[in-house]
PDB file of N, CA and C in Angstrom:
ATOM      1  N   MET A 278     128.926 168.673  78.953  1.00  0.00           N
ATOM      2  CA  MET A 278     128.977 167.229  78.991  1.00  0.00           C
ATOM      3  C   MET A 278     130.430 166.769  78.997  1.00  0.00           C
ATOM      4  N   ARG A 279     130.657 165.661  79.665  1.00  0.00           N
ATOM      5  CA  ARG A 279     132.010 165.118  79.708  1.00  0.00           C
ATOM      6  C   ARG A 279     132.320 164.402  78.408  1.00  0.00           C
ATOM      7  N   GLN A 280     133.540 164.522  77.965  1.00  0.00           N
ATOM      8  CA  GLN A 280     133.982 163.907  76.719  1.00  0.00           C
ATOM      9  C   GLN A 280     134.291 162.427  76.932  1.00  0.00           C
ATOM     10  N   GLY A 281     133.968 161.606  75.933  1.00  0.00           N
ATOM     11  CA  GLY A 281     134.370 160.211  75.927  1.00  0.00           C
ATOM     12  C   GLY A 281     133.477 159.230  76.662  1.00  0.00           C
ATOM     13  N   ILE A 282     132.366 159.678  77.244  1.00  0.00           N
ATOM     14  CA  ILE A 282     131.517 158.738  77.974  1.00  0.00           C
ATOM     15  C   ILE A 282     130.198 158.455  77.259  1.00  0.00           C
ATOM     16  N   HIS A 283     129.863 159.226  76.256  1.00  0.00           N
ATOM     17  CA  HIS A 283     128.596 159.064  75.553  1.00  0.00           C
ATOM     18  C   HIS A 283     128.788 158.255  74.272  1.00  0.00           C
ATOM     19  N   PRO A 284     127.808 157.423  73.911  1.00  0.00           N
ATOM     20  CA  PRO A 284     127.931 156.644  72.674  1.00  0.00           C
ATOM     21  C   PRO A 284     127.820 157.555  71.451  1.00  0.00           C
ATOM     22  N   GLU A 285     128.357 157.075  70.359  1.00  0.00           N
ATOM     23  CA  GLU A 285     128.310 157.831  69.113  1.00  0.00           C
ATOM     24  C   GLU A 285     126.865 157.902  68.611  1.00  0.00           C
ATOM     25  N   TYR A 286     126.450 159.072  68.154  1.00  0.00           N
ATOM     26  CA  TYR A 286     125.083 159.328  67.728  1.00  0.00           C
ATOM     27  C   TYR A 286     125.109 159.712  66.258  1.00  0.00           C
ATOM     28  N   GLY A 287     124.465 158.912  65.410  1.00  0.00           N
ATOM     29  CA  GLY A 287     124.527 159.198  63.988  1.00  0.00           C
ATOM     30  C   GLY A 287     123.340 158.633  63.232  1.00  0.00           C
ATOM     31  N   PRO A 288     123.302 158.843  61.919  1.00  0.00           N
ATOM     32  CA  PRO A 288     122.177 158.365  61.112  1.00  0.00           C
ATOM     33  C   PRO A 288     122.159 156.843  60.984  1.00  0.00           C
ATOM     34  N   VAL A 289     120.963 156.269  61.103  1.00  0.00           N
ATOM     35  CA  VAL A 289     120.753 154.817  61.020  1.00  0.00           C
ATOM     36  C   VAL A 289     119.439 154.580  60.292  1.00  0.00           C
ATOM     37  N   VAL A 290     119.382 153.551  59.474  1.00  0.00           N
ATOM     38  CA  VAL A 290     118.142 153.146  58.822  1.00  0.00           C
ATOM     39  C   VAL A 290     117.550 152.002  59.617  1.00  0.00           C
ATOM     40  N   PHE A 291     116.302 152.159  60.044  1.00  0.00           N
ATOM     41  CA  PHE A 291     115.556 151.089  60.698  1.00  0.00           C
ATOM     42  C   PHE A 291     114.646 150.473  59.650  1.00  0.00           C
ATOM     43  N   ARG A 292     114.727 149.137  59.497  1.00  0.00           N
ATOM     44  CA  ARG A 292     113.976 148.445  58.450  1.00  0.00           C
ATOM     45  C   ARG A 292     113.031 147.435  59.087  1.00  0.00           C
ATOM     46  N   ASP A 293     111.724 147.631  58.834  1.00  0.00           N
ATOM     47  CA  ASP A 293     110.690 146.705  59.304  1.00  0.00           C
ATOM     48  C   ASP A 293     110.569 145.603  58.268  1.00  0.00           C
ATOM     49  N   ARG A 294     111.022 144.405  58.629  1.00  0.00           N
ATOM     50  CA  ARG A 294     111.038 143.299  57.677  1.00  0.00           C
ATOM     51  C   ARG A 294     109.640 142.777  57.378  1.00  0.00           C
ATOM     52  N   ALA A 295     108.702 142.883  58.311  1.00  0.00           N
ATOM     53  CA  ALA A 295     107.353 142.368  58.102  1.00  0.00           C
ATOM     54  C   ALA A 295     106.581 143.199  57.082  1.00  0.00           C
ATOM     55  N   ALA A 296     106.797 144.507  57.077  1.00  0.00           N
ATOM     56  CA  ALA A 296     106.030 145.392  56.198  1.00  0.00           C
ATOM     57  C   ALA A 296     106.849 145.900  55.012  1.00  0.00           C
ATOM     58  N   ASN A 297     108.115 145.500  54.930  1.00  0.00           N
ATOM     59  CA  ASN A 297     109.001 145.982  53.873  1.00  0.00           C
ATOM     60  C   ASN A 297     109.014 147.512  53.846  1.00  0.00           C
ATOM     61  N   TYR A 298     109.285 148.106  55.014  1.00  0.00           N
ATOM     62  CA  TYR A 298     109.284 149.555  55.197  1.00  0.00           C
ATOM     63  C   TYR A 298     110.556 149.953  55.931  1.00  0.00           C
ATOM     64  N   ALA A 299     111.141 151.062  55.544  1.00  0.00           N
ATOM     65  CA  ALA A 299     112.363 151.538  56.193  1.00  0.00           C
ATOM     66  C   ALA A 299     112.280 153.044  56.396  1.00  0.00           C
ATOM     67  N   PHE A 300     112.932 153.517  57.449  1.00  0.00           N
ATOM     68  CA  PHE A 300     112.999 154.955  57.686  1.00  0.00           C
ATOM     69  C   PHE A 300     114.367 155.319  58.234  1.00  0.00           C
ATOM     70  N   LEU A 301     114.795 156.509  57.894  1.00  0.00           N
ATOM     71  CA  LEU A 301     116.107 157.019  58.297  1.00  0.00           C
ATOM     72  C   LEU A 301     115.933 157.938  59.486  1.00  0.00           C
ATOM     73  N   THR A 302     116.702 157.696  60.532  1.00  0.00           N
ATOM     74  CA  THR A 302     116.667 158.533  61.726  1.00  0.00           C
ATOM     75  C   THR A 302     118.066 158.542  62.340  1.00  0.00           C
ATOM     76  N   ARG A 303     118.207 159.182  63.472  1.00  0.00           N
ATOM     77  CA  ARG A 303     119.485 159.200  64.180  1.00  0.00           C
ATOM     78  C   ARG A 303     119.364 158.350  65.430  1.00  0.00           C
ATOM     79  N   SER A 304     120.430 157.622  65.748  1.00  0.00           N
ATOM     80  CA  SER A 304     120.395 156.721  66.886  1.00  0.00           C
ATOM     81  C   SER A 304     121.806 156.438  67.371  1.00  0.00           C
ATOM     82  N   THR A 305     121.906 155.894  68.574  1.00  0.00           N
ATOM     83  CA  THR A 305     123.200 155.453  69.109  1.00  0.00           C
ATOM     84  C   THR A 305     123.488 154.018  68.703  1.00  0.00           C
ATOM     85  N   LEU A 306     122.566 153.358  68.010  1.00  0.00           N
ATOM     86  CA  LEU A 306     122.765 151.985  67.570  1.00  0.00           C
ATOM     87  C   LEU A 306     123.686 151.862  66.366  1.00  0.00           C
ATOM     88  N   SER A 307     124.151 152.943  65.822  1.00  0.00           N
ATOM     89  CA  SER A 307     124.957 152.880  64.602  1.00  0.00           C
ATOM     90  C   SER A 307     126.240 152.079  64.802  1.00  0.00           C
ATOM     91  N   ALA A 308     126.830 152.145  65.978  1.00  0.00           N
ATOM     92  CA  ALA A 308     128.068 151.397  66.224  1.00  0.00           C
ATOM     93  C   ALA A 308     127.793 149.899  66.278  1.00  0.00           C
ATOM     94  N   MET A 309     126.627 149.494  66.809  1.00  0.00           N
ATOM     95  CA  MET A 309     126.300 148.080  66.924  1.00  0.00           C
ATOM     96  C   MET A 309     125.835 147.506  65.591  1.00  0.00           C
ATOM     97  N   ALA A 310     125.260 148.327  64.725  1.00  0.00           N
ATOM     98  CA  ALA A 310     124.685 147.839  63.471  1.00  0.00           C
ATOM     99  C   ALA A 310     125.619 148.076  62.291  1.00  0.00           C
ATOM    100  N   SER A 311     126.883 148.271  62.535  1.00  0.00           N
ATOM    101  CA  SER A 311     127.801 148.656  61.469  1.00  0.00           C
ATOM    102  C   SER A 311     128.120 147.526  60.496  1.00  0.00           C
ATOM    103  N   GLU A 312     127.841 146.263  60.841  1.00  0.00           N
ATOM    104  CA  GLU A 312     128.182 145.183  59.926  1.00  0.00           C
ATOM    105  C   GLU A 312     127.242 145.131  58.724  1.00  0.00           C
ATOM    106  N   LYS A 313     125.987 145.607  58.872  1.00  0.00           N
ATOM    107  CA  LYS A 313     125.056 145.642  57.749  1.00  0.00           C
ATOM    108  C   LYS A 313     124.815 147.086  57.336  1.00  0.00           C
ATOM    109  N   THR A 314     124.854 147.333  56.044  1.00  0.00           N
ATOM    110  CA  THR A 314     124.602 148.673  55.542  1.00  0.00           C
ATOM    111  C   THR A 314     123.592 148.606  54.404  1.00  0.00           C
ATOM    112  N   VAL A 315     123.008 149.752  54.087  1.00  0.00           N
ATOM    113  CA  VAL A 315     122.049 149.857  52.998  1.00  0.00           C
ATOM    114  C   VAL A 315     122.249 151.212  52.324  1.00  0.00           C
ATOM    115  N   GLU A 316     122.072 151.220  51.011  1.00  0.00           N
ATOM    116  CA  GLU A 316     122.145 152.483  50.282  1.00  0.00           C
ATOM    117  C   GLU A 316     120.773 153.134  50.331  1.00  0.00           C
ATOM    118  N   TRP A 317     120.719 154.353  50.849  1.00  0.00           N
ATOM    119  CA  TRP A 317     119.460 155.059  51.034  1.00  0.00           C
ATOM    120  C   TRP A 317     119.098 155.846  49.781  1.00  0.00           C
ATOM    121  N   GLU A 318     117.916 156.443  49.763  1.00  0.00           N
ATOM    122  CA  GLU A 318     117.402 157.174  48.607  1.00  0.00           C
ATOM    123  C   GLU A 318     118.276 158.355  48.204  1.00  0.00           C
ATOM    124  N   ASP A 319     119.014 158.920  49.155  1.00  0.00           N
ATOM    125  CA  ASP A 319     119.866 160.075  48.844  1.00  0.00           C
ATOM    126  C   ASP A 319     121.221 159.674  48.272  1.00  0.00           C
ATOM    127  N   GLY A 320     121.449 158.368  48.111  1.00  0.00           N
ATOM    128  CA  GLY A 320     122.694 157.886  47.531  1.00  0.00           C
ATOM    129  C   GLY A 320     123.769 157.560  48.543  1.00  0.00           C
ATOM    130  N   ASN A 321     123.573 157.904  49.800  1.00  0.00           N
ATOM    131  CA  ASN A 321     124.548 157.609  50.852  1.00  0.00           C
ATOM    132  C   ASN A 321     124.298 156.217  51.425  1.00  0.00           C
ATOM    133  N   THR A 322     125.328 155.637  52.015  1.00  0.00           N
ATOM    134  CA  THR A 322     125.235 154.331  52.647  1.00  0.00           C
ATOM    135  C   THR A 322     125.186 154.514  54.151  1.00  0.00           C
ATOM    136  N   TYR A 323     124.194 153.873  54.790  1.00  0.00           N
ATOM    137  CA  TYR A 323     123.995 153.991  56.231  1.00  0.00           C
ATOM    138  C   TYR A 323     123.923 152.600  56.850  1.00  0.00           C
ATOM    139  N   PRO A 324     124.269 152.497  58.145  1.00  0.00           N
ATOM    140  CA  PRO A 324     124.068 151.222  58.838  1.00  0.00           C
ATOM    141  C   PRO A 324     122.570 150.943  58.954  1.00  0.00           C
ATOM    142  N   VAL A 325     122.200 149.674  58.935  1.00  0.00           N
ATOM    143  CA  VAL A 325     120.787 149.306  58.986  1.00  0.00           C
ATOM    144  C   VAL A 325     120.536 148.401  60.193  1.00  0.00           C
ATOM    145  N   VAL A 326     119.389 148.622  60.857  1.00  0.00           N
ATOM    146  CA  VAL A 326     118.951 147.801  61.977  1.00  0.00           C
ATOM    147  C   VAL A 326     117.609 147.200  61.572  1.00  0.00           C
ATOM    148  N   ASP A 327     117.530 145.868  61.533  1.00  0.00           N
ATOM    149  CA  ASP A 327     116.285 145.184  61.194  1.00  0.00           C
ATOM    150  C   ASP A 327     115.441 145.025  62.455  1.00  0.00           C
ATOM    151  N   VAL A 328     114.171 145.428  62.353  1.00  0.00           N
ATOM    152  CA  VAL A 328     113.233 145.290  63.470  1.00  0.00           C
ATOM    153  C   VAL A 328     112.083 144.391  63.042  1.00  0.00           C
ATOM    154  N   GLU A 329     111.477 143.717  63.996  1.00  0.00           N
ATOM    155  CA  GLU A 329     110.388 142.801  63.688  1.00  0.00           C
ATOM    156  C   GLU A 329     109.066 143.521  63.478  1.00  0.00           C
ATOM    157  N   ILE A 330     108.884 144.664  64.141  1.00  0.00           N
ATOM    158  CA  ILE A 330     107.598 145.357  64.075  1.00  0.00           C
ATOM    159  C   ILE A 330     107.829 146.854  64.243  1.00  0.00           C
ATOM    160  N   SER A 331     107.016 147.637  63.558  1.00  0.00           N
ATOM    161  CA  SER A 331     107.061 149.091  63.684  1.00  0.00           C
ATOM    162  C   SER A 331     105.637 149.614  63.614  1.00  0.00           C
ATOM    163  N   ASP A 332     105.483 150.920  63.556  1.00  0.00           N
ATOM    164  CA  ASP A 332     104.141 151.482  63.495  1.00  0.00           C
ATOM    165  C   ASP A 332     103.413 151.118  62.199  1.00  0.00           C
ATOM    166  N   VAL A 333     104.130 150.725  61.172  1.00  0.00           N
ATOM    167  CA  VAL A 333     103.515 150.354  59.904  1.00  0.00           C
ATOM    168  C   VAL A 333     102.886 148.958  59.977  1.00  0.00           C
ATOM    169  N   SER A 334     103.459 148.057  60.768  1.00  0.00           N
ATOM    170  CA  SER A 334     102.954 146.684  60.819  1.00  0.00           C
ATOM    171  C   SER A 334     102.303 146.303  62.147  1.00  0.00           C
ATOM    172  N   HIS A 335     102.320 147.171  63.145  1.00  0.00           N
ATOM    173  CA  HIS A 335     101.739 146.840  64.444  1.00  0.00           C
ATOM    174  C   HIS A 335     100.209 146.904  64.368  1.00  0.00           C
ATOM    175  N   PRO A 336      99.494 145.890  64.877  1.00  0.00           N
ATOM    176  CA  PRO A 336      98.035 145.866  64.781  1.00  0.00           C
ATOM    177  C   PRO A 336      97.341 147.071  65.404  1.00  0.00           C
ATOM    178  N   PHE A 337      97.892 147.657  66.456  1.00  0.00           N
ATOM    179  CA  PHE A 337      97.256 148.819  67.081  1.00  0.00           C
ATOM    180  C   PHE A 337      97.230 150.000  66.129  1.00  0.00           C
ATOM    181  N   TYR A 338      98.323 150.239  65.427  1.00  0.00           N
ATOM    182  CA  TYR A 338      98.411 151.382  64.525  1.00  0.00           C
ATOM    183  C   TYR A 338      97.740 151.130  63.178  1.00  0.00           C
ATOM    184  N   THR A 339      97.656 149.878  62.750  1.00  0.00           N
ATOM    185  CA  THR A 339      97.057 149.575  61.453  1.00  0.00           C
ATOM    186  C   THR A 339      95.542 149.425  61.532  1.00  0.00           C
ATOM    187  N   GLY A 340      94.997 149.344  62.740  1.00  0.00           N
ATOM    188  CA  GLY A 340      93.556 149.219  62.901  1.00  0.00           C
ATOM    189  C   GLY A 340      93.060 147.789  62.831  1.00  0.00           C
ATOM    190  N   THR A 341      93.942 146.821  62.858  1.00  0.00           N
ATOM    191  CA  THR A 341      93.532 145.421  62.792  1.00  0.00           C
ATOM    192  C   THR A 341      93.594 144.748  64.159  1.00  0.00           C
ATOM    193  N   ALA A 342      93.648 145.553  65.229  1.00  0.00           N
ATOM    194  CA  ALA A 342      93.702 144.991  66.572  1.00  0.00           C
ATOM    195  C   ALA A 342      92.360 144.366  66.922  1.00  0.00           C
ATOM    196  N   ARG A 343      92.417 143.253  67.649  1.00  0.00           N
ATOM    197  CA  ARG A 343      91.195 142.579  68.079  1.00  0.00           C
ATOM    198  C   ARG A 343      90.705 143.201  69.380  1.00  0.00           C
ATOM    199  N   VAL A 344      89.412 143.372  69.489  1.00  0.00           N
ATOM    200  CA  VAL A 344      88.806 143.878  70.713  1.00  0.00           C
ATOM    201  C   VAL A 344      88.238 142.684  71.464  1.00  0.00           C
ATOM    202  N   LEU A 345      88.666 142.525  72.701  1.00  0.00           N
ATOM    203  CA  LEU A 345      88.202 141.402  73.509  1.00  0.00           C
ATOM    204  C   LEU A 345      86.868 141.736  74.151  1.00  0.00           C
ATOM    205  N   ASP A 346      86.001 140.775  74.216  1.00  0.00           N
ATOM    206  CA  ASP A 346      84.699 140.931  74.845  1.00  0.00           C
ATOM    207  C   ASP A 346      84.868 140.688  76.340  1.00  0.00           C
ATOM    208  N   THR A 347      85.245 141.726  77.079  1.00  0.00           N
ATOM    209  CA  THR A 347      85.531 141.551  78.496  1.00  0.00           C
ATOM    210  C   THR A 347      84.268 141.310  79.301  1.00  0.00           C
ATOM    211  N   ALA A 348      83.128 141.875  78.903  1.00  0.00           N
ATOM    212  CA  ALA A 348      81.888 141.657  79.643  1.00  0.00           C
ATOM    213  C   ALA A 348      81.495 140.187  79.568  1.00  0.00           C
ATOM    214  N   GLY A 349      81.592 139.585  78.412  1.00  0.00           N
ATOM    215  CA  GLY A 349      81.275 138.173  78.264  1.00  0.00           C
ATOM    216  C   GLY A 349      82.201 137.284  79.062  1.00  0.00           C
ATOM    217  N   ARG A 350      83.438 137.663  79.166  1.00  0.00           N
ATOM    218  CA  ARG A 350      84.391 136.864  79.924  1.00  0.00           C
ATOM    219  C   ARG A 350      84.080 136.927  81.418  1.00  0.00           C
ATOM    220  N   VAL A 351      83.699 138.122  81.896  1.00  0.00           N
ATOM    221  CA  VAL A 351      83.355 138.262  83.313  1.00  0.00           C
ATOM    222  C   VAL A 351      82.107 137.442  83.630  1.00  0.00           C
ATOM    223  N   GLU A 352      81.100 137.521  82.764  1.00  0.00           N
ATOM    224  CA  GLU A 352      79.873 136.753  82.980  1.00  0.00           C
ATOM    225  C   GLU A 352      80.152 135.247  82.965  1.00  0.00           C
ATOM    226  N   ARG A 353      80.980 134.796  82.072  1.00  0.00           N
ATOM    227  CA  ARG A 353      81.325 133.380  82.000  1.00  0.00           C
ATOM    228  C   ARG A 353      82.056 132.942  83.276  1.00  0.00           C
ATOM    229  N   PHE A 354      82.950 133.806  83.779  1.00  0.00           N
ATOM    230  CA  PHE A 354      83.658 133.503  85.027  1.00  0.00           C
ATOM    231  C   PHE A 354      82.669 133.399  86.184  1.00  0.00           C
ATOM    232  N   GLU A 355      81.714 134.352  86.267  1.00  0.00           N
ATOM    233  CA  GLU A 355      80.725 134.343  87.339  1.00  0.00           C
ATOM    234  C   GLU A 355      79.820 133.110  87.246  1.00  0.00           C
ATOM    235  N   ARG A 356      79.442 132.712  86.039  1.00  0.00           N
ATOM    236  CA  ARG A 356      78.632 131.496  85.875  1.00  0.00           C
ATOM    237  C   ARG A 356      79.403 130.268  86.306  1.00  0.00           C
ATOM    238  N   ARG A 357      80.662 130.214  85.963  1.00  0.00           N
ATOM    239  CA  ARG A 357      81.468 129.037  86.254  1.00  0.00           C
ATOM    240  C   ARG A 357      81.789 128.908  87.742  1.00  0.00           C
ATOM    241  N   TYR A 358      82.138 129.999  88.384  1.00  0.00           N
ATOM    242  CA  TYR A 358      82.607 129.944  89.765  1.00  0.00           C
ATOM    243  C   TYR A 358      81.644 130.588  90.763  1.00  0.00           C
ATOM    244  N   GLY A 359      80.545 131.128  90.306  1.00  0.00           N
ATOM    245  CA  GLY A 359      79.550 131.728  91.185  1.00  0.00           C
ATOM    246  C   GLY A 359      79.898 133.153  91.548  1.00  0.00           C
ATOM    247  N   LYS A 360      78.854 133.962  91.665  1.00  0.00           N
ATOM    248  CA  LYS A 360      79.036 135.376  92.001  1.00  0.00           C
ATOM    249  C   LYS A 360      79.095 135.521  93.513  1.00  0.00           C
ATOM    250  N   LYS A 361      80.093 136.221  93.997  1.00  0.00           N
ATOM    251  CA  LYS A 361      80.250 136.426  95.441  1.00  0.00           C
ATOM    252  C   LYS A 361      79.527 137.702  95.838  1.00  0.00           C
ATOM    253  N   GLY A 362      78.895 137.676  96.989  1.00  0.00           N
ATOM    254  CA  GLY A 362      78.307 138.856  97.587  1.00  0.00           C
ATOM    255  C   GLY A 362      77.034 139.193  96.979  1.00  0.00           C
TER     256      GLY A 362
END
């Protein structure tokens, strides 16, 4: 790999504000998120990136996703505008 063209890759804490959940991983966002830091469980301080949603708070992963009644919607459309053919 060529030197000097790749972003810095380091540990970053991603914090889901909706679920009050955080996880430590590695990312290239550490340079952009350097103004905010958080002390992690291991005693070290890491840059933190606040996210609006993660797998902990997303309805698909939590099982609270709504299932749409697509058959009823199709029938209602056909009643309203008539069935072709």
